[in-house]
mmCIF file of C-alpha atoms and ligand atoms in Angstrom:
data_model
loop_
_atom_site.group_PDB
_atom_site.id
_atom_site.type_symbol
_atom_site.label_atom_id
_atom_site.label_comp_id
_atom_site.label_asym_id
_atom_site.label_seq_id
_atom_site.Cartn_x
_atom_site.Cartn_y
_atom_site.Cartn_z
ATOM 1 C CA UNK A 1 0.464 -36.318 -32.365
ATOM 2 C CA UNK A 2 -0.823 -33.237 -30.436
ATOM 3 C CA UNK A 3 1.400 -33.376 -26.830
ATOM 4 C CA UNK A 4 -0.780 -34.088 -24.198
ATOM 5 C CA UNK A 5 -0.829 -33.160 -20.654
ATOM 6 C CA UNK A 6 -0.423 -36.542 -18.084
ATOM 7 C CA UNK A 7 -3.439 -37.824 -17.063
ATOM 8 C CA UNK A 8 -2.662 -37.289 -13.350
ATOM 9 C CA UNK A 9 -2.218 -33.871 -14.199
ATOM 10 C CA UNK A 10 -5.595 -33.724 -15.717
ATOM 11 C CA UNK A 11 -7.338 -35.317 -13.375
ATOM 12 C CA UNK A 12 -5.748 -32.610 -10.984
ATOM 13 C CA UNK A 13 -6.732 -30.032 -13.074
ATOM 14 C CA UNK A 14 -10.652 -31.116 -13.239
ATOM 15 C CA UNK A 15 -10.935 -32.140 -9.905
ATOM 16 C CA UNK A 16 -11.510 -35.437 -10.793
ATOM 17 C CA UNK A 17 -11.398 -37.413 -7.349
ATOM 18 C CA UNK A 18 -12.033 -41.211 -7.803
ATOM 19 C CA UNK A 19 -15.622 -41.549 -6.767
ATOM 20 C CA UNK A 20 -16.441 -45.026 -5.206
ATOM 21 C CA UNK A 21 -20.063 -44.944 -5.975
ATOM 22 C CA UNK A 22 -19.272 -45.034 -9.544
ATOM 23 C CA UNK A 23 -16.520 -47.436 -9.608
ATOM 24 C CA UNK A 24 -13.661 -44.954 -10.364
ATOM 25 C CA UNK A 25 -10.705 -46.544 -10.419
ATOM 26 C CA UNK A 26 -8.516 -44.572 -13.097
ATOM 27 C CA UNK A 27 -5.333 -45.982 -15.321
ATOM 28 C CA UNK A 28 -2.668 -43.734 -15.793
ATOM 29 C CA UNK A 29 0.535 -45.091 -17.280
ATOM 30 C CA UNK A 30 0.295 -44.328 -20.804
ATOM 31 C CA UNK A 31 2.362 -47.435 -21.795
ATOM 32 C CA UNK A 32 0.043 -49.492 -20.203
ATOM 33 C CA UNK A 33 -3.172 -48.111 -21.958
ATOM 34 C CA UNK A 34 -1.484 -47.916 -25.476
ATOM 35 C CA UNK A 35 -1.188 -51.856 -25.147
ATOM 36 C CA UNK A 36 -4.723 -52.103 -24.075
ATOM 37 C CA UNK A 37 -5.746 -50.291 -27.093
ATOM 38 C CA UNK A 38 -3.778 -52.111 -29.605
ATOM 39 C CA UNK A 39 -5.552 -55.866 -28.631
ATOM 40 C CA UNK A 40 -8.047 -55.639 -31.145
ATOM 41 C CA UNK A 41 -5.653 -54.732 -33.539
ATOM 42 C CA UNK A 42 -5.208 -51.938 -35.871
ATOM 43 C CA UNK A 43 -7.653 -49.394 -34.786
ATOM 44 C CA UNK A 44 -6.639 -46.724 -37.345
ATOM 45 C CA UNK A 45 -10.256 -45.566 -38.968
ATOM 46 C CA UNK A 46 -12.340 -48.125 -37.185
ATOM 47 C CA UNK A 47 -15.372 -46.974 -35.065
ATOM 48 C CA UNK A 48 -14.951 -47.456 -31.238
ATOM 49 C CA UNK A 49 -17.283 -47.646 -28.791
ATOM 50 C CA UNK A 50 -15.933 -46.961 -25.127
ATOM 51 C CA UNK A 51 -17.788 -47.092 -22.040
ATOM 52 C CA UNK A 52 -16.690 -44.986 -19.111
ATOM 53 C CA UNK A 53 -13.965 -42.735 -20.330
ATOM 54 C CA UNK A 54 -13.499 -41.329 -17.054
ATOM 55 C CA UNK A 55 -10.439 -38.335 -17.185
ATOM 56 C CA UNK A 56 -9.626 -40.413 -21.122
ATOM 57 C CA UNK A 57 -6.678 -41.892 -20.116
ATOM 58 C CA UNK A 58 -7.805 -45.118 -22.416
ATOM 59 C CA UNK A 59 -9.556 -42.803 -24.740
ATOM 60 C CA UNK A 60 -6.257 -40.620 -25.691
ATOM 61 C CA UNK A 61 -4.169 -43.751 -26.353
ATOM 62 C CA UNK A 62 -7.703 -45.093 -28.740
ATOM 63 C CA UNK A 63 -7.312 -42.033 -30.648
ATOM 64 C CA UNK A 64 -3.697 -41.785 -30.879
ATOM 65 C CA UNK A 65 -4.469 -45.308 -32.397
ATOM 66 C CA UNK A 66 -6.526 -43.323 -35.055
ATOM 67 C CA UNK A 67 -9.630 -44.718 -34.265
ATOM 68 C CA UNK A 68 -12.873 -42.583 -34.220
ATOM 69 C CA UNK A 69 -14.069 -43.068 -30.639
ATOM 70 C CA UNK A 70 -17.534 -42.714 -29.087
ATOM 71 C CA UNK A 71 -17.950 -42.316 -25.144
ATOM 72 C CA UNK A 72 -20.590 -42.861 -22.976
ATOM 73 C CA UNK A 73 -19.735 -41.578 -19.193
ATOM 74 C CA UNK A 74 -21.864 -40.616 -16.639
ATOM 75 C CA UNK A 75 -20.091 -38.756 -14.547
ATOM 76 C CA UNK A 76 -20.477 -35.238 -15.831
ATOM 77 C CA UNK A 77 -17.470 -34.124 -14.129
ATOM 78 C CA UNK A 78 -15.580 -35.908 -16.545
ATOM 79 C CA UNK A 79 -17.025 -33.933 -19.513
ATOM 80 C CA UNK A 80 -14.776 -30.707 -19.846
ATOM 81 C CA UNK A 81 -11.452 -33.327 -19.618
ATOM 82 C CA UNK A 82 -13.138 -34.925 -22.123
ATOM 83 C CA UNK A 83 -13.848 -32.151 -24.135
ATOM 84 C CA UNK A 84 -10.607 -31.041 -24.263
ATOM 85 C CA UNK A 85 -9.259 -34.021 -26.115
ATOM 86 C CA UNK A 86 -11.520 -33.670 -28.936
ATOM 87 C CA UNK A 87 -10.088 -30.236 -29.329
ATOM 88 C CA UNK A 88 -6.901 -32.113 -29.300
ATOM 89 C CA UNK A 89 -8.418 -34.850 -32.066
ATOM 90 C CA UNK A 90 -10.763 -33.148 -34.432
ATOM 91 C CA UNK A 91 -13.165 -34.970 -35.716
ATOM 92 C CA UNK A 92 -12.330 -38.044 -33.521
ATOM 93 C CA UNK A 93 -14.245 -38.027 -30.500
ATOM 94 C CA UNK A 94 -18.200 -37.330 -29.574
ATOM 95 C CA UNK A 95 -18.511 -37.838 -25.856
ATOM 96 C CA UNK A 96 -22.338 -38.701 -25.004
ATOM 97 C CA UNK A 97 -23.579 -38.217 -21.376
ATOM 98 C CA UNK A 98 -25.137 -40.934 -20.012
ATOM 99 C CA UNK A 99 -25.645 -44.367 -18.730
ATOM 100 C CA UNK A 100 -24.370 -47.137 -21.042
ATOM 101 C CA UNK A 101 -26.761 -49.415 -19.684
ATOM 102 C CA UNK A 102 -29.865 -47.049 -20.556
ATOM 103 C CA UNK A 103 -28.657 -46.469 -24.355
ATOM 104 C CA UNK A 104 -28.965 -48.149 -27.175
ATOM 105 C CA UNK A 105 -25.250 -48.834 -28.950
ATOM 106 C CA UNK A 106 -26.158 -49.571 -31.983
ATOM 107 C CA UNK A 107 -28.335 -46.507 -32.487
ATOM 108 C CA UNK A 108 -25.505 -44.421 -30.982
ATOM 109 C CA UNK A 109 -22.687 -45.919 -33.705
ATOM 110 C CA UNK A 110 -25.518 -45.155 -36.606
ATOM 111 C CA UNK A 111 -25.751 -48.744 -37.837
ATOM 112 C CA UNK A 112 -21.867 -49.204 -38.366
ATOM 113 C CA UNK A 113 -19.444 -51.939 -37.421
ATOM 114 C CA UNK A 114 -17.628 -50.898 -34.281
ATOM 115 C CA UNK A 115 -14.791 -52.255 -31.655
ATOM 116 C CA UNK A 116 -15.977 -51.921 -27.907
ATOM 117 C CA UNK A 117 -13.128 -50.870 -25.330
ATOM 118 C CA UNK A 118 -13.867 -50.624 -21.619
ATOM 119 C CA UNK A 119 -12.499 -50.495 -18.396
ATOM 120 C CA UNK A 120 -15.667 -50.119 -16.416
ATOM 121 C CA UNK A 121 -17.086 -50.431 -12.559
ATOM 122 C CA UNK A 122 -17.263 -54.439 -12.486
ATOM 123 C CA UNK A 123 -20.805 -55.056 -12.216
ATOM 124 C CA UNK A 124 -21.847 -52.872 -14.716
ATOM 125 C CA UNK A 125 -19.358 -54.567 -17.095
ATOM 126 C CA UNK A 126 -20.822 -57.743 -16.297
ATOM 127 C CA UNK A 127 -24.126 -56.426 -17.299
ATOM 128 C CA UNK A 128 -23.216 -54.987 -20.392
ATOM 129 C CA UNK A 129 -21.262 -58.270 -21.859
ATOM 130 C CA UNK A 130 -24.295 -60.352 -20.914
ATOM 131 C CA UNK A 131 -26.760 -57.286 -22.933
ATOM 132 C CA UNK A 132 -23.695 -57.826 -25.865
ATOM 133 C CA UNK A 133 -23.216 -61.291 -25.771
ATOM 134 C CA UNK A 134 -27.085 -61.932 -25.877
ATOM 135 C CA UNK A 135 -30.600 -61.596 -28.089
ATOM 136 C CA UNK A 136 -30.901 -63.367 -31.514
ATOM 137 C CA UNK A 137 -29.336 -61.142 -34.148
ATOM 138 C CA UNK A 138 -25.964 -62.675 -34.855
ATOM 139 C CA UNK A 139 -23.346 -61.949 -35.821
ATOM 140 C CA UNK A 140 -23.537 -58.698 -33.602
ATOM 141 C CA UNK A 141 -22.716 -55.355 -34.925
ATOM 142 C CA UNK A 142 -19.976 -55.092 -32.599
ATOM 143 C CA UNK A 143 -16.247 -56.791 -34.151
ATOM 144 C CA UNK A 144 -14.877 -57.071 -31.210
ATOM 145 C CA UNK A 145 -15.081 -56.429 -27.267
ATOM 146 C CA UNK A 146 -12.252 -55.689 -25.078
ATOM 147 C CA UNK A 147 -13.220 -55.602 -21.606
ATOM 148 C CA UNK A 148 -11.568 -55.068 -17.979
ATOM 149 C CA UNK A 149 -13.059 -57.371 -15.168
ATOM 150 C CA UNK A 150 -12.235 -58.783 -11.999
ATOM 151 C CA UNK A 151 -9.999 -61.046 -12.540
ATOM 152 C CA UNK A 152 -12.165 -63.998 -11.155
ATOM 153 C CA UNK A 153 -15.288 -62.819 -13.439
ATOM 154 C CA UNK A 154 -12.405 -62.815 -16.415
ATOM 155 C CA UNK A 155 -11.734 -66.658 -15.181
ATOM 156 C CA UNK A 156 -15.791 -67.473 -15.559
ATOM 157 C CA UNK A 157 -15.584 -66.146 -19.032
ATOM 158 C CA UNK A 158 -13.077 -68.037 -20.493
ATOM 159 C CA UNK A 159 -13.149 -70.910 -18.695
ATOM 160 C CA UNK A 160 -13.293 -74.655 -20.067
ATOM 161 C CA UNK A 161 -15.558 -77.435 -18.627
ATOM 162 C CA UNK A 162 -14.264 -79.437 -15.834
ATOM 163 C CA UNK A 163 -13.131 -76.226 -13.653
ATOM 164 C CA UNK A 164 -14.918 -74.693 -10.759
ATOM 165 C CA UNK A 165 -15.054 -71.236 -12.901
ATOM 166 C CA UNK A 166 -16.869 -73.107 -16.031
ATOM 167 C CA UNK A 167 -20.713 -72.196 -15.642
ATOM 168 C CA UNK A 168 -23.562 -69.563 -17.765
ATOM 169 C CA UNK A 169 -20.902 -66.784 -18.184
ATOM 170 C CA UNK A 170 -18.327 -69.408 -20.176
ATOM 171 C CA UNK A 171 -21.295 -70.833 -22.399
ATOM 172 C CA UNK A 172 -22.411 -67.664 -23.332
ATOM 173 C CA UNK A 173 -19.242 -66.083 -24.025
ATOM 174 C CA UNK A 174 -18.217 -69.300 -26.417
ATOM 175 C CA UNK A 175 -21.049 -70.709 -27.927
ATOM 176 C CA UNK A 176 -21.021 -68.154 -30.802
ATOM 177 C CA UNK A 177 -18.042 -66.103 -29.996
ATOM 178 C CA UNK A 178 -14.053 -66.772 -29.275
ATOM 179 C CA UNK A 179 -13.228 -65.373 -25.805
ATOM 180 C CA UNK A 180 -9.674 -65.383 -24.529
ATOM 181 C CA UNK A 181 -7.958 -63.777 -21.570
ATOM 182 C CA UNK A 182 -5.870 -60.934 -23.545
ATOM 183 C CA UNK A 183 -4.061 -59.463 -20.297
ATOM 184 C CA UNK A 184 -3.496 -59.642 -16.518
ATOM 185 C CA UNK A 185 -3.592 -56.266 -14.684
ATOM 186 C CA UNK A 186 -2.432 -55.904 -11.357
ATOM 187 C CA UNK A 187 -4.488 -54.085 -8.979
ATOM 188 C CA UNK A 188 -1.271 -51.446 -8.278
ATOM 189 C CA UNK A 189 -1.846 -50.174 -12.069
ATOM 190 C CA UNK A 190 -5.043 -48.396 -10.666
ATOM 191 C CA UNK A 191 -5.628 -45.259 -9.091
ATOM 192 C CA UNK A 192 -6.989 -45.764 -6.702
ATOM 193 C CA UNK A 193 -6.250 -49.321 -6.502
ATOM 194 C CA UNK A 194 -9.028 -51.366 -5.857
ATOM 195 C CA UNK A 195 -8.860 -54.538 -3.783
ATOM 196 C CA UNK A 196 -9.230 -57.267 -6.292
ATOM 197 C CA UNK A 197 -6.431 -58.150 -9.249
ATOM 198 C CA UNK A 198 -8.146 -57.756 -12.568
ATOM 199 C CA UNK A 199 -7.971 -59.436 -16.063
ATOM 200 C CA UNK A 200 -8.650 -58.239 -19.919
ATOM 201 C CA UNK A 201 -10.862 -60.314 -21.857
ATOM 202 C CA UNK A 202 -10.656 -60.154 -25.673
ATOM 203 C CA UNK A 203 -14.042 -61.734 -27.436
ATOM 204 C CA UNK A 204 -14.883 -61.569 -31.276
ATOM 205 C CA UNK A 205 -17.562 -63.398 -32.635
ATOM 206 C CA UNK A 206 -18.467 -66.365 -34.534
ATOM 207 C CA UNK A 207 -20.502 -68.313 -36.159
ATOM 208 C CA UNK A 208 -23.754 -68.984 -35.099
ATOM 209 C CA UNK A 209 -24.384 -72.946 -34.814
ATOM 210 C CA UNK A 210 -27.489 -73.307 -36.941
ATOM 211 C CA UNK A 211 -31.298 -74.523 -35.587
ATOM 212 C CA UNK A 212 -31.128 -72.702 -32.077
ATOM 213 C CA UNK A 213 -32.502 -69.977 -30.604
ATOM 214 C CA UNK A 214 -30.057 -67.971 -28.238
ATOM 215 C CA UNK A 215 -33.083 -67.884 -25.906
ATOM 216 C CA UNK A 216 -33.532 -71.487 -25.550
ATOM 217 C CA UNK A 217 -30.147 -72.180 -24.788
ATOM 218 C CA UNK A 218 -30.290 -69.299 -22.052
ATOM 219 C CA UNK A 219 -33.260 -71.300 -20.785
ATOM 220 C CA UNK A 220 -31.073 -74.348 -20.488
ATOM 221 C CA UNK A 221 -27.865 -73.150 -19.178
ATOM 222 C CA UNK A 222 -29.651 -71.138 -16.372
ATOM 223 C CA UNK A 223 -31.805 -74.316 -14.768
ATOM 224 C CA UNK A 224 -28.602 -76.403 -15.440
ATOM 225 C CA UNK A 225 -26.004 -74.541 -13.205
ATOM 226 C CA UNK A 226 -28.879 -72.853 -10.937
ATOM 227 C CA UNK A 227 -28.098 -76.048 -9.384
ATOM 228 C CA UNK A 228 -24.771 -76.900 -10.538
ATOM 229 C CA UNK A 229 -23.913 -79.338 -8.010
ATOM 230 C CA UNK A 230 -26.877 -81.435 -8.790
ATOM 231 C CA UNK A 231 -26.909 -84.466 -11.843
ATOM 232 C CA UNK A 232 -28.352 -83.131 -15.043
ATOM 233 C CA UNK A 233 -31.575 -84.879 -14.009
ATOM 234 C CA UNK A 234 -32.578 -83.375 -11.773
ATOM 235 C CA UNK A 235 -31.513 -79.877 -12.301
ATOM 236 C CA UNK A 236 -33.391 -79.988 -15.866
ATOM 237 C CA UNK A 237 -36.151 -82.186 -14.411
ATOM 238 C CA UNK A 238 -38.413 -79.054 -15.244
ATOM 239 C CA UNK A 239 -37.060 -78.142 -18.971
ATOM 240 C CA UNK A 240 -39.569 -80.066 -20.820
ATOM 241 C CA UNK A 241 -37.518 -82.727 -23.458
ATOM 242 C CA UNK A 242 -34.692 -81.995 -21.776
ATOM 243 C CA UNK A 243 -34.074 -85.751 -20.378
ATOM 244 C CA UNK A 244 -35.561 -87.256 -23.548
ATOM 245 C CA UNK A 245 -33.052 -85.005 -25.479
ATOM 246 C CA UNK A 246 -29.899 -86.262 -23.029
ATOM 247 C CA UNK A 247 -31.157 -89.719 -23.613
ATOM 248 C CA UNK A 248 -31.305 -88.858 -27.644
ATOM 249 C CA UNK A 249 -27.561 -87.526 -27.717
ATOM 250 C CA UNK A 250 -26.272 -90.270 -25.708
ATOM 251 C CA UNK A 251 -25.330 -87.738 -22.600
ATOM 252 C CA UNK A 252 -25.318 -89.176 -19.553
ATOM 253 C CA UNK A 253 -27.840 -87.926 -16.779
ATOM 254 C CA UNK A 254 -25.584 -88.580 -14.244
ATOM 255 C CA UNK A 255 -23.597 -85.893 -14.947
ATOM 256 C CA UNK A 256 -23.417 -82.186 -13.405
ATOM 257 C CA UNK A 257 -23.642 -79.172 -15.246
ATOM 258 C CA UNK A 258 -20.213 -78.334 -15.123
ATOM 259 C CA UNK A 259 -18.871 -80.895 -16.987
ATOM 260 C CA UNK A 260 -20.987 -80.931 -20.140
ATOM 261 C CA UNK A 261 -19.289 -79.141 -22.890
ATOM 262 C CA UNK A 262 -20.795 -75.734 -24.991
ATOM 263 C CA UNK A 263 -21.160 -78.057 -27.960
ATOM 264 C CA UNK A 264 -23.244 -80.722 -25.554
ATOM 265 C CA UNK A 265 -25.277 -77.894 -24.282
ATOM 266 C CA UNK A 266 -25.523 -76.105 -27.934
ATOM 267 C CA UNK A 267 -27.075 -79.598 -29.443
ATOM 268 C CA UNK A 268 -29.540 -80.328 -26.397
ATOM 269 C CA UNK A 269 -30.787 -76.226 -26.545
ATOM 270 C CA UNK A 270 -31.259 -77.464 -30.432
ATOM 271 C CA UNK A 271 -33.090 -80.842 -29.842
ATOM 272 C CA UNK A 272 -35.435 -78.647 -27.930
ATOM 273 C CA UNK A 273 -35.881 -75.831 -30.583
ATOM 274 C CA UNK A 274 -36.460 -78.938 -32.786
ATOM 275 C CA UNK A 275 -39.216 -80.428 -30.131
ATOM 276 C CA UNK A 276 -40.594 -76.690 -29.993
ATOM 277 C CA UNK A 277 -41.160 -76.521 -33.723
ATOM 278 C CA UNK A 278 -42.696 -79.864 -34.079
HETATM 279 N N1 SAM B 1 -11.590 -45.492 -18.560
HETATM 280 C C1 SAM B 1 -11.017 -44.823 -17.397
HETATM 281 C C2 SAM B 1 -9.699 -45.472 -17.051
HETATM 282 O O1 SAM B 1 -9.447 -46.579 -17.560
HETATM 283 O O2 SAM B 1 -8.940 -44.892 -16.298
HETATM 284 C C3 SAM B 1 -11.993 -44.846 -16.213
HETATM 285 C C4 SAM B 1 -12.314 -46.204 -15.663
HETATM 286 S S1 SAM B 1 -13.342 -46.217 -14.213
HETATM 287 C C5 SAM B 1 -13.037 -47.883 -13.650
HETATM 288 C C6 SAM B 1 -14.984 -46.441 -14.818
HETATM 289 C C7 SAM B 1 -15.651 -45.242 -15.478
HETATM 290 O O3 SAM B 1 -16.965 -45.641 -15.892
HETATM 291 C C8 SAM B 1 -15.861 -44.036 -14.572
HETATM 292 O O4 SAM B 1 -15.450 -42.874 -15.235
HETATM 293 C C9 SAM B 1 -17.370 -44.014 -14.294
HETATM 294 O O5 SAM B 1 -17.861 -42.709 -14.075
HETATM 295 C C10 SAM B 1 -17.919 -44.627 -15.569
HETATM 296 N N2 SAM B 1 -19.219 -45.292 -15.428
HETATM 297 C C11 SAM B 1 -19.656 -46.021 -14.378
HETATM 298 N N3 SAM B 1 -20.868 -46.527 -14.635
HETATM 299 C C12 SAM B 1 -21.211 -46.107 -15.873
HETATM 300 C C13 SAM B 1 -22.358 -46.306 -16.705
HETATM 301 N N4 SAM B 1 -23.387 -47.028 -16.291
HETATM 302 N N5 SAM B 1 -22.381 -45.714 -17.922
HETATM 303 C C14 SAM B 1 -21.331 -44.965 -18.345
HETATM 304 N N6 SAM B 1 -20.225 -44.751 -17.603
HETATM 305 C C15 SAM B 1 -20.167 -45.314 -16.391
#
């Protein structure tokens, strides 16, 4: 394993001040980021996509992990850090400039199967898990994604029905893949530390229930809790079929968004695909 300068030192060295405008907040204890990069599991050979490298404190302990690691960061400042630990890794990392949100990931990995790791400014990260968690090619050619959020957007993701966090970000996250909260991070293990506490989530995906469209469901989930408070009939009083298709599956219309289950919403988003086709 080539000896590596800390990453305080290296951020030193580049003059790598946290901006705020980009959502720097770095990691620096090593022990720390090799258990980050060990949730998916073995990475040894495996493609890995990572989003915001920053200095590479995540991205040294990915490819002392053995994986072969592709970063998108925007901050060019980060770039000759960056560049010096694929001296340090031949043949392990390509570092691409840019704005993950602008790119296309699958292009970037050249068709392959690949393992996302990110620790990334939080609304951003919300942005890309709903871009990777979406569309209607499934299973995605992604294995697995391991992403930092605040811990209450963490909570939304893995929530269960019944709880005030259960809503579009929980559906979506479980109706074709298995989400779990991986590991708690407290808010001291930045640099700088930002205000909130903060939460891994670990999703890898399953199978896709059959006769839906991804879209539909969307559709369904969004007029449901855009008025989460309200019963079921009237928040999908405009979703044509949607209160014959309740009435069909025996769910009550009394009942508010939050407590009908991803399998209740998966079948209703079907009986409407069905009503669609007919
Ligand atoms: N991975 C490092 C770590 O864990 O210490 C840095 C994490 S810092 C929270 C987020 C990083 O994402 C910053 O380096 C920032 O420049 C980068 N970033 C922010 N928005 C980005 C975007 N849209 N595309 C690519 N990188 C982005």
């Amino acid at each position: 394993m080539p000896d590596l300068p800390p990453i305080r030192e290296v951020i030193h060295k580049h003059g790598l001040a946290a901006s705020k405008a980009l959502g720097q907040n770095f990691l620096l204890d090593e022990q720390l980021l090799a258990r980050i990069a060990a949730l998916p599991g073995d990475l040894a050979g495996q493609q890995v996509l990572e989003v915001g490298p920053g200095p590479g404190g995540l991205t040294r302990a990915l490819l002392r992990a053995g994986a072969k690691v592709t970063a998108i960061e925007m901050d060019r400042r980060c770039l000759p850090a960056l560049a010096e630990l694929a001296v340090s890794f031949p043949g392990q990392l390509t570092v691409i400039e840019g704005d993950a949100l602008k790119l296309d990931h699958g292009a970037l990995m050249h068709g392959t199967p690949f393992h996302v790791l990110s620790n990334l400014p939080y609304n951003v990260g919300t942005a890309l898990f709903v871009r990777w968690l979406g569309g209607e090619a499934w299973p995605p050619q992604w294995l697995s994604l391991t992403l930092m959020f605040q811990r209450e957007v963490a909570e939304r993701i893995v929530a269960s029905p019944g709880s005030s966090a259960y809503g579009r970000l929980a559906v979506l996250a479980q109706w074709r893949a298995e989400a779990r909260l991986a590991m708690k991070v407290h808010r001291s293990a930045f640099t700088p530390p930002p205000k909130v506490m903060s939460a891994i989530v670990h999703v890898t995906p399953s199978a896709m229930p059959a006769g839906i469209s991804a879209r539909t469901l969307e559709r369904l989930t969004e007029a449901a809790f855009g008025q989460r408070r309200k019963m079921l009939r009237q928040s999908l009083k405009g979703v044509p079929g949607a209160l014959e298709a309740l009435a069909a599956l025996g769910i009550d219309e009394t009942r508010r968004a939050e407590t009908v289950s991803v399998a209740e919403f998966v079948s209703v988003a079907r009986a409407l695909d069905r009503r669609a086709s007919r």
